[in-house]
Tab-separated table of C-alpha atoms and ligand atoms in Angstrom:
chain	number	residue	atom	x	y	z
A	150	VAL	CA	-140.534	-66.957	116.324
A	151	ARG	CA	-143.609	-65.250	114.735
A	152	PRO	CA	-144.932	-67.091	111.911
A	153	GLN	CA	-144.443	-63.860	109.559
A	154	THR	CA	-140.747	-63.934	110.540
A	155	LEU	CA	-139.603	-67.544	110.072
A	156	MET	CA	-137.848	-67.953	107.143
A	157	VAL	CA	-137.122	-71.599	105.584
A	158	GLN	CA	-134.633	-72.699	102.857
A	159	ILE	CA	-136.234	-75.654	101.261
A	160	THR	CA	-133.777	-78.194	99.683
A	161	GLN	CA	-135.539	-80.937	97.488
A	162	PHE	CA	-133.548	-83.740	96.233
A	163	GLY	CA	-134.725	-84.740	92.904
A	164	VAL	CA	-138.123	-85.085	91.141
A	165	ASP	CA	-138.737	-88.758	92.082
A	166	GLN	CA	-137.342	-88.579	95.616
A	167	LYS	CA	-139.588	-87.862	98.313
A	168	VAL	CA	-137.120	-86.277	100.858
A	169	MET	CA	-137.466	-82.507	101.451
A	170	LEU	CA	-135.266	-80.672	104.031
A	171	VAL	CA	-137.031	-77.768	105.601
A	172	ARG	CA	-134.592	-75.777	107.696
A	173	ASP	CA	-135.522	-72.358	109.531
A	174	VAL	CA	-132.442	-69.797	108.484
A	175	THR	CA	-134.144	-66.941	110.619
A	176	GLU	CA	-131.487	-67.024	112.888
A	177	ARG	CA	-128.494	-67.460	110.321
A	178	LYS	CA	-130.150	-64.365	108.565
A	179	ARG	CA	-130.422	-62.347	111.709
A	180	VAL	CA	-126.556	-63.180	112.881
A	181	GLU	CA	-125.463	-62.339	109.078
A	182	THR	CA	-127.315	-58.917	109.414
A	183	MET	CA	-125.515	-58.285	112.853
A	184	ARG	CA	-122.379	-58.970	111.281
A	185	GLN	CA	-122.875	-56.682	108.092
A	186	ASN	CA	-124.187	-53.811	110.433
A	187	PHE	CA	-121.166	-53.941	113.088
A	188	ILE	CA	-118.665	-54.086	109.961
A	189	ALA	CA	-120.347	-51.054	108.543
A	190	ASP	CA	-120.409	-49.161	112.093
A	191	VAL	CA	-116.674	-50.151	112.727
A	192	SER	CA	-115.681	-48.648	109.613
A	193	HIS	CA	-117.628	-45.803	109.599
A	194	GLU	CA	-116.207	-45.197	113.348
A	195	LEU	CA	-112.676	-45.731	111.860
A	196	ARG	CA	-112.572	-43.033	109.312
A	197	THR	CA	-112.423	-40.054	110.961
A	198	PRO	CA	-109.669	-40.615	113.176
A	199	LEU	CA	-107.733	-42.209	110.461
A	200	THR	CA	-108.348	-39.013	108.158
A	201	VAL	CA	-106.862	-36.727	111.018
A	202	ILE	CA	-103.905	-39.115	111.650
A	203	ASN	CA	-103.046	-39.128	107.664
A	204	GLY	CA	-103.463	-35.558	107.416
A	205	TYR	CA	-101.177	-34.813	110.664
A	206	LEU	CA	-98.526	-37.345	108.869
A	207	GLU	CA	-98.555	-35.392	105.529
A	208	MET	CA	-98.029	-32.079	107.255
A	209	LEU	CA	-95.097	-33.982	109.197
A	210	GLN	CA	-93.622	-35.102	105.976
A	211	ASP	CA	-93.613	-31.487	104.411
A	212	MET	CA	-91.373	-30.483	107.412
A	213	GLU	CA	-87.384	-30.371	107.907
A	214	LEU	CA	-86.865	-33.585	110.051
A	215	PRO	CA	-83.915	-35.730	110.974
A	216	ALA	CA	-83.531	-38.580	108.380
A	217	SER	CA	-84.180	-41.315	110.905
A	218	LEU	CA	-87.500	-39.521	111.625
A	219	ASN	CA	-88.605	-39.105	107.936
A	220	LYS	CA	-87.886	-42.877	107.193
A	221	ALA	CA	-90.334	-43.597	109.990
A	222	LEU	CA	-92.725	-41.235	108.868
A	223	GLY	CA	-92.789	-42.595	105.196
A	224	GLN	CA	-93.620	-45.959	106.792
A	225	MET	CA	-96.174	-44.504	108.926
A	226	SER	CA	-97.987	-42.570	106.086
A	227	SER	CA	-97.824	-45.451	103.569
A	228	GLN	CA	-99.390	-48.072	106.368
A	229	GLY	CA	-101.984	-45.010	107.031
A	230	GLU	CA	-103.117	-44.953	103.197
A	231	ARG	CA	-103.304	-48.998	103.027
A	232	MET	CA	-105.635	-48.643	106.170
A	233	GLN	CA	-107.749	-45.772	104.721
A	234	SER	CA	-108.146	-47.652	101.454
A	235	LEU	CA	-109.035	-51.130	103.382
A	236	VAL	CA	-111.703	-49.052	105.427
A	237	ASN	CA	-112.922	-47.271	102.273
A	238	ASP	CA	-113.525	-50.710	100.701
A	239	LEU	CA	-115.146	-52.111	103.835
A	240	ILE	CA	-117.557	-49.190	103.992
A	241	GLU	CA	-117.914	-49.731	99.742
A	242	LEU	CA	-118.758	-53.469	100.334
A	243	SER	CA	-121.224	-52.626	103.677
A	244	ARG	CA	-122.885	-50.460	101.112
A	245	LEU	CA	-123.419	-52.598	98.236
A	246	GLU	CA	-124.324	-55.826	100.805
A	247	SER	CA	-127.415	-53.481	102.088
A	248	ALA	CA	-128.444	-51.591	99.403
A	249	ASN	CA	-131.807	-52.102	98.269
A	250	SER	CA	-132.459	-52.264	94.659
A	251	ASP	CA	-135.629	-50.405	94.147
A	252	SER	CA	-134.235	-48.059	91.334
A	253	ALA	CA	-132.950	-50.077	88.325
A	254	GLY	CA	-130.313	-46.838	87.963
A	255	ASP	CA	-129.662	-44.582	84.724
A	256	TYR	CA	-128.452	-45.299	81.053
A	257	PHE	CA	-124.863	-44.850	80.623
A	258	ASN	CA	-122.573	-45.514	77.423
A	259	LEU	CA	-120.325	-48.624	78.344
A	260	GLN	CA	-118.017	-48.244	75.511
A	261	HIS	CA	-117.199	-44.769	76.814
A	262	LEU	CA	-116.961	-45.937	80.079
A	263	ALA	CA	-114.395	-48.347	79.663
A	264	HIS	CA	-112.311	-45.902	77.527
A	265	SER	CA	-112.429	-43.459	80.649
A	266	VAL	CA	-111.348	-46.447	83.129
A	267	ILE	CA	-108.627	-47.620	80.966
A	268	ASP	CA	-107.439	-43.893	80.589
A	269	GLN	CA	-107.218	-43.353	84.190
A	270	LEU	CA	-105.268	-46.419	84.945
A	271	GLN	CA	-102.905	-46.199	82.165
A	272	SER	CA	-102.219	-42.558	83.836
A	273	TYR	CA	-100.853	-44.192	86.943
A	274	ASP	CA	-98.758	-47.267	85.829
A	275	HIS	CA	-98.364	-47.030	82.023
A	276	ASN	CA	-99.690	-50.403	81.450
A	277	THR	CA	-101.601	-50.862	78.309
A	278	VAL	CA	-105.018	-52.713	77.714
A	279	SER	CA	-106.403	-53.703	74.414
A	280	LEU	CA	-109.991	-52.767	73.921
A	281	GLN	CA	-112.394	-54.747	71.646
A	282	CYS	CA	-115.818	-53.412	71.300
A	283	GLU	CA	-117.868	-55.455	69.146
A	284	VAL	CA	-121.022	-53.394	70.156
A	285	ASP	CA	-121.834	-49.926	71.300
A	286	VAL	CA	-124.690	-49.839	73.913
A	287	GLU	CA	-126.084	-47.796	76.647
A	288	VAL	CA	-126.601	-49.925	79.768
A	289	GLN	CA	-129.213	-49.231	82.560
A	290	GLY	CA	-127.421	-49.320	85.989
A	291	PHE	CA	-125.103	-47.769	88.044
A	292	VAL	CA	-122.005	-46.063	86.405
A	293	ASP	CA	-119.879	-45.545	89.496
A	294	GLU	CA	-120.525	-49.200	90.427
A	295	MET	CA	-119.729	-50.583	87.016
A	296	ARG	CA	-116.400	-48.138	86.834
A	297	THR	CA	-115.462	-49.982	90.126
A	298	VAL	CA	-115.806	-53.241	88.533
A	299	LEU	CA	-113.993	-52.716	85.263
A	300	SER	CA	-111.137	-50.906	87.590
A	301	ASN	CA	-111.026	-53.745	89.826
A	302	LEU	CA	-110.822	-56.238	87.289
A	303	LEU	CA	-108.225	-54.544	85.263
A	304	THR	CA	-106.227	-53.718	88.103
A	305	ASN	CA	-105.980	-57.466	88.864
A	306	ALA	CA	-105.174	-58.389	85.473
A	307	TYR	CA	-102.002	-55.944	85.584
A	308	LYS	CA	-101.126	-57.099	89.078
A	309	TYR	CA	-101.445	-60.754	88.536
A	310	GLY	CA	-101.041	-61.068	85.071
A	311	GLY	CA	-97.411	-60.826	84.455
A	312	ASP	CA	-96.157	-58.929	81.563
A	313	GLY	CA	-98.458	-60.068	78.767
A	314	GLU	CA	-101.426	-58.458	77.348
A	315	VAL	CA	-104.281	-57.546	79.120
A	316	GLN	CA	-107.720	-57.490	76.926
A	317	LEU	CA	-110.873	-55.884	77.555
A	318	THR	CA	-113.762	-57.176	75.244
A	319	ILE	CA	-117.406	-56.031	74.968
A	320	GLU	CA	-119.384	-58.192	72.778
A	321	ASN	CA	-122.761	-59.645	71.973
A	322	ALA	CA	-123.954	-62.640	74.255
A	323	ALA	CA	-127.271	-65.060	74.171
A	324	HIS	CA	-129.131	-63.306	76.719
A	325	GLY	CA	-127.170	-59.593	76.593
A	326	VAL	CA	-123.632	-57.999	76.527
A	327	ARG	CA	-120.689	-59.824	77.810
A	328	VAL	CA	-117.734	-58.172	78.874
A	329	SER	CA	-114.743	-60.020	79.726
A	330	VAL	CA	-111.292	-58.975	80.918
A	331	SER	CA	-108.067	-61.494	80.021
A	332	ASP	CA	-104.598	-61.592	81.044
A	333	GLN	CA	-101.684	-64.055	80.353
A	334	GLY	CA	-100.482	-64.496	83.612
A	335	ASP	CA	-99.451	-67.757	85.671
A	336	GLY	CA	-103.572	-68.515	86.195
A	337	ILE	CA	-105.484	-69.588	89.304
A	338	ALA	CA	-105.545	-73.304	90.463
A	339	ALA	CA	-109.046	-74.529	90.357
A	340	GLU	CA	-109.248	-75.200	93.838
A	341	HIS	CA	-109.459	-71.308	94.583
A	342	LEU	CA	-111.785	-70.097	91.837
A	343	THR	CA	-114.915	-70.547	93.938
A	344	ARG	CA	-113.558	-68.896	96.874
A	345	LEU	CA	-111.905	-65.832	95.059
A	346	THR	CA	-115.188	-63.472	95.865
A	347	GLU	CA	-115.197	-64.145	99.539
A	348	ARG	CA	-113.970	-61.054	101.619
A	349	PHE	CA	-110.322	-61.277	102.432
A	350	TYR	CA	-109.544	-64.370	100.322
A	351	ARG	CA	-106.160	-64.282	98.534
A	352	VAL	CA	-104.418	-67.157	96.998
A	353	ASP	CA	-101.444	-67.574	98.971
A	354	ASP	CA	-98.844	-66.747	96.464
A	355	SER	CA	-100.509	-63.246	96.277
A	356	ARG	CA	-100.313	-63.148	99.963
A	357	GLU	CA	-96.596	-63.896	100.256
A	358	SER	CA	-95.866	-61.764	97.351
A	359	SER	CA	-95.145	-57.765	97.378
A	360	VAL	CA	-98.135	-57.287	95.424
A	361	GLY	CA	-100.331	-55.183	97.617
A	362	GLY	CA	-104.107	-56.069	97.947
A	363	SER	CA	-106.861	-56.874	100.766
A	364	GLY	CA	-108.642	-59.597	99.242
A	365	LEU	CA	-112.106	-57.173	98.861
A	366	GLY	CA	-111.651	-56.167	95.385
A	367	LEU	CA	-113.548	-59.041	94.059
A	368	ALA	CA	-116.191	-59.325	96.907
A	369	ILE	CA	-116.883	-55.558	95.968
A	370	THR	CA	-117.162	-56.577	92.361
A	371	LYS	CA	-119.451	-59.671	92.949
A	372	HIS	CA	-121.939	-57.576	94.794
A	373	ALA	CA	-121.866	-54.543	92.341
A	374	LEU	CA	-122.845	-57.042	89.528
A	375	GLU	CA	-125.454	-58.642	91.444
A	376	HIS	CA	-126.747	-55.071	91.500
A	377	HIS	CA	-126.870	-55.247	87.695
A	378	GLY	CA	-128.502	-58.578	87.513
A	379	ALA	CA	-125.130	-60.292	86.514
A	380	GLN	CA	-122.664	-62.733	87.916
A	381	LEU	CA	-118.783	-62.642	87.951
A	382	GLU	CA	-117.446	-66.102	86.011
A	383	ILE	CA	-113.957	-66.885	86.179
A	384	GLU	CA	-112.171	-69.263	83.741
A	385	SER	CA	-108.593	-69.808	84.384
A	386	GLU	CA	-105.608	-72.166	83.155
A	387	ILE	CA	-102.383	-72.677	84.890
A	388	GLY	CA	-99.730	-71.333	83.137
A	389	LYS	CA	-101.808	-69.392	80.188
A	390	GLY	CA	-103.952	-66.598	82.182
A	391	SER	CA	-107.291	-65.991	83.399
A	392	THR	CA	-110.680	-64.575	82.016
A	393	PHE	CA	-112.869	-62.772	84.300
A	394	SER	CA	-116.409	-62.044	82.746
A	395	PHE	CA	-120.388	-61.292	83.043
A	396	VAL	CA	-123.277	-60.770	81.274
A	397	ILE	CA	-125.263	-57.829	81.430
A	398	PRO	CA	-128.788	-58.851	80.958
A	399	ALA	CA	-130.651	-57.851	77.726
A	400	GLU	CA	-133.321	-56.170	79.811
A	401	ARG	CA	-130.817	-53.313	80.930
A	402	VAL	CA	-129.265	-53.071	77.259
A	403	GLN	CA	-130.245	-50.764	74.346
A	404	PRO	CA	-128.348	-49.857	71.294
A	405	ALA	CA	-126.354	-46.463	71.759
B	1400	ADP	P1	-106.615	-58.368	96.336
B	1400	ADP	O1	-106.367	-58.067	94.497
B	1400	ADP	O2	-106.529	-57.079	96.989
B	1400	ADP	O3	-105.840	-59.359	97.026
B	1400	ADP	P2	-109.204	-59.279	95.091
B	1400	ADP	O4	-110.420	-59.570	95.909
B	1400	ADP	O5	-109.210	-58.315	93.900
B	1400	ADP	O6	-108.050	-59.062	96.111
B	1400	ADP	O7	-108.378	-60.480	94.498
B	1400	ADP	C1	-108.527	-61.872	95.314
B	1400	ADP	C2	-107.330	-62.561	95.000
B	1400	ADP	O8	-107.701	-63.447	93.735
B	1400	ADP	C3	-106.061	-62.219	94.901
B	1400	ADP	O9	-105.324	-61.892	95.886
B	1400	ADP	C4	-105.449	-62.940	93.528
B	1400	ADP	O10	-104.917	-63.907	94.635
B	1400	ADP	C5	-106.524	-63.502	92.950
B	1400	ADP	N1	-106.560	-62.826	91.483
B	1400	ADP	C6	-107.452	-61.815	91.244
B	1400	ADP	N2	-107.269	-61.600	90.130
B	1400	ADP	C7	-106.299	-62.499	89.511
B	1400	ADP	C8	-105.887	-62.689	88.545
B	1400	ADP	N3	-106.178	-61.921	87.278
B	1400	ADP	N4	-104.963	-63.486	88.011
B	1400	ADP	C9	-104.709	-64.466	88.813
B	1400	ADP	N5	-104.824	-64.213	90.470
B	1400	ADP	C10	-105.846	-63.261	90.510
């Protein structure tokens, strides 16, 4: 390894202890980059054939066919759509993982964005969200990514939150503006909390239930938030519900 490419991870065990662990992480980083590139390439390669297959399936569904064929076609096209959304999520995740943050993005109004996401979701499935905005701010960032974050958190609150109220709150916090999405669902056991943002991780109950999902939504959310200097925080109590929140740092926020 050439000296300039050697990357080390230094772990220091307390101030008064003399042990220092120096580990070469160059290889680990290289394998991780290879893995990311591989997933990005495969997802891109799958996109075109899938679009063609789904297009023809849609065309066939418009034709007069025997009932038995129609049933099979219906299943093929719903699985095709599922696959397409999985591939789109993988492409988005790869893009976020490798995005370089040279630019801090443009300003957008957070409250307007929240309204627009809520309107869009409600037009699909008639759920209601109670929106509480204590501050009206402009945020510097990437509006499409923030739209995805809000949409993922609200969709999850609907999917896993039972029939109780879903609340979206925008309020002042010590070092910026806090955005929280709360539901009154069954909650998530403590052992799962740290793993929820891993790719494809789903709590067993969700895997077994009929609730659709790939387990990529929170991984995408985590990376999109990191792009804004924010981190996803999850609090949950069994039987009471969950709150997913993040703080947009003050340097990215200005009054509207
Ligand atoms: P998906 O919803 O596609 O499975 P996500 O990455 O968005 O993937 O979420 C990962 C898992 O986290 C879900 O499968 C579910 O088990 C759990 N989860 C996410 N949000 C909630 C929530 N509001 N309440 C309970 N469980 C949740």
